[in-house]
C-alpha cells in the first residue's frame, strides 16, 4: 500500500541510454572542434599536441559527466564494468558518427582535405628518394586504409582511455544484495 507522500521511482538509466546521449554530445563537440580547426589552421588534419590535449580534456570531462549522470539518476553506484560499458559505447557512437561526418566533409565539402592529410607523408617519401610511382602507390594504400585505421585506432584508443578513467569514477555498491 502506498501513501500520498510516496513518489513512484523513476526508471533508472541504462548504460545504452547514457552512452547514446553522451556519445552524440561528444560527436557534436568533436565536430565543433574540427570546424574551429578548419577556420584557425591551414591543415585541420595535422597532428598538434595542443589539439590533442584539448580533445583528451574534452573526452575526460564528457566521460566523467556521463558516468556521473548514470550514478546520480540511478542508485548512486556504478560498477567498473558498467562504467566501462558506458564509455565504450559512448566512444563507439562518437567515433562512428564523427567518421561519417568527416567522410561527408572530405568527400563533398572539401575534397582537398585528404590531400592536406597526406602531404606530410608525401614529403617524407620524396625526402627518402622514392620514385613518383612508389609515392603514388603509397598514397593509394594510405587513402584506402585511412578510414579503417581511423575506426579501429579510435576504438582501441577509446578502450584504453575508458579503462583508465573508469578506475577513478567507479563507485561500487558496498551492499550489492540490497
GROMACS .gro file of C-alpha atoms in nm, residues 27-147:
model
  121
   27UNK     CA    1   3.020   1.392  -3.155
   28UNK     CA    2   2.879   1.745  -3.163
   29UNK     CA    3   3.171   1.875  -2.955
   30UNK     CA    4   3.425   1.696  -3.176
   31UNK     CA    5   3.266   1.837  -3.491
   32UNK     CA    6   3.274   2.185  -3.335
   33UNK     CA    7   3.644   2.147  -3.255
   34UNK     CA    8   3.707   2.028  -3.613
   35UNK     CA    9   3.527   2.335  -3.752
   36UNK     CA   10   3.736   2.561  -3.528
   37UNK     CA   11   4.049   2.384  -3.658
   38UNK     CA   12   3.935   2.435  -4.018
   39UNK     CA   13   3.893   2.807  -3.951
   40UNK     CA   14   4.204   2.851  -3.733
   41UNK     CA   15   4.466   2.640  -3.911
   42UNK     CA   16   4.590   2.569  -4.262
   43UNK     CA   17   4.565   2.195  -4.211
   44UNK     CA   18   4.293   2.071  -3.974
   45UNK     CA   19   4.419   1.715  -4.016
   46UNK     CA   20   4.767   1.798  -3.888
   47UNK     CA   21   4.857   1.643  -3.554
   48UNK     CA   22   4.925   1.901  -3.288
   49UNK     CA   23   4.981   1.846  -2.919
   50UNK     CA   24   4.759   2.145  -2.837
   51UNK     CA   25   4.460   1.995  -3.022
   52UNK     CA   26   4.538   1.654  -2.874
   53UNK     CA   27   4.530   1.796  -2.521
   54UNK     CA   28   4.203   1.980  -2.595
   55UNK     CA   29   4.049   1.659  -2.732
   56UNK     CA   30   4.173   1.449  -2.441
   57UNK     CA   31   4.048   1.701  -2.186
   58UNK     CA   32   3.710   1.717  -2.355
   59UNK     CA   33   3.693   1.337  -2.360
   60UNK     CA   34   3.766   1.312  -1.987
   61UNK     CA   35   3.508   1.577  -1.899
   62UNK     CA   36   3.233   1.420  -2.113
   63UNK     CA   37   3.304   1.067  -1.987
   64UNK     CA   38   3.302   1.181  -1.624
   65UNK     CA   39   2.975   1.371  -1.681
   66UNK     CA   40   2.815   1.067  -1.848
   67UNK     CA   41   2.918   0.834  -1.567
   68UNK     CA   42   2.812   1.089  -1.306
   69UNK     CA   43   2.467   1.112  -1.467
   70UNK     CA   44   2.440   0.733  -1.452
   71UNK     CA   45   2.521   0.732  -1.080
   72UNK     CA   46   2.303   1.035  -0.998
   73UNK     CA   47   1.995   0.911  -1.182
   74UNK     CA   48   2.040   0.552  -1.075
   75UNK     CA   49   2.107   0.413  -0.731
   76UNK     CA   50   2.416   0.626  -0.672
   77UNK     CA   51   2.657   0.346  -0.761
   78UNK     CA   52   2.839   0.235  -1.074
   79UNK     CA   53   3.046  -0.080  -1.106
   80UNK     CA   54   3.368  -0.074  -1.304
   81UNK     CA   55   3.201  -0.287  -1.573
   82UNK     CA   56   2.903  -0.051  -1.609
   83UNK     CA   57   3.136   0.249  -1.620
   84UNK     CA   58   3.348   0.084  -1.887
   85UNK     CA   59   3.040  -0.009  -2.090
   86UNK     CA   60   2.912   0.350  -2.079
   87UNK     CA   61   3.247   0.482  -2.200
   88UNK     CA   62   3.297   0.209  -2.459
   89UNK     CA   63   2.952   0.254  -2.615
   90UNK     CA   64   2.981   0.632  -2.593
   91UNK     CA   65   3.312   0.611  -2.779
   92UNK     CA   66   3.177   0.376  -3.048
   93UNK     CA   67   2.881   0.608  -3.112
   94UNK     CA   68   3.105   0.914  -3.125
   95UNK     CA   69   3.375   0.755  -3.342
   96UNK     CA   70   3.129   0.619  -3.597
   97UNK     CA   71   2.920   0.939  -3.612
   98UNK     CA   72   3.231   1.160  -3.639
   99UNK     CA   73   3.376   0.928  -3.903
  100UNK     CA   74   3.058   0.964  -4.109
  101UNK     CA   75   3.073   1.343  -4.069
  102UNK     CA   76   3.441   1.351  -4.168
  103UNK     CA   77   3.380   1.129  -4.471
  104UNK     CA   78   3.094   1.352  -4.590
  105UNK     CA   79   3.304   1.663  -4.527
  106UNK     CA   80   3.611   1.525  -4.707
  107UNK     CA   81   3.405   1.391  -4.998
  108UNK     CA   82   3.151   1.665  -5.063
  109UNK     CA   83   3.256   1.984  -4.886
  110UNK     CA   84   3.638   1.994  -4.902
  111UNK     CA   85   3.776   1.733  -5.139
  112UNK     CA   86   4.128   1.869  -5.081
  113UNK     CA   87   4.122   1.775  -4.713
  114UNK     CA   88   4.268   1.429  -4.774
  115UNK     CA   89   4.547   1.582  -4.982
  116UNK     CA   90   4.633   1.800  -4.682
  117UNK     CA   91   4.624   1.497  -4.454
  118UNK     CA   92   4.867   1.301  -4.672
  119UNK     CA   93   5.100   1.587  -4.770
  120UNK     CA   94   5.346   1.525  -4.481
  121UNK     CA   95   5.378   1.157  -4.584
  122UNK     CA   96   5.432   1.258  -4.947
  123UNK     CA   97   5.712   1.494  -4.843
  124UNK     CA   98   5.877   1.221  -4.631
  125UNK     CA   99   5.869   0.979  -4.924
  126UNK     CA  100   6.020   1.241  -5.154
  127UNK     CA  101   6.295   1.310  -4.897
  128UNK     CA  102   6.370   0.936  -4.889
  129UNK     CA  103   6.425   0.945  -5.264
  130UNK     CA  104   6.127   0.733  -5.360
  131UNK     CA  105   6.013   0.741  -5.722
  132UNK     CA  106   5.686   0.907  -5.822
  133UNK     CA  107   5.539   0.563  -5.891
  134UNK     CA  108   5.631   0.442  -5.541
  135UNK     CA  109   5.488   0.759  -5.389
  136UNK     CA  110   5.162   0.719  -5.582
  137UNK     CA  111   5.135   0.356  -5.469
  138UNK     CA  112   5.198   0.458  -5.108
  139UNK     CA  113   4.940   0.735  -5.130
  140UNK     CA  114   4.685   0.497  -5.283
  141UNK     CA  115   4.727   0.244  -4.999
  142UNK     CA  116   4.728   0.521  -4.739
  143UNK     CA  117   4.398   0.658  -4.864
  144UNK     CA  118   4.249   0.309  -4.885
  145UNK     CA  119   4.347   0.228  -4.526
  146UNK     CA  120   4.270   0.570  -4.376
  147UNK     CA  121   3.907   0.503  -4.279
   0.00000   0.00000   0.00000
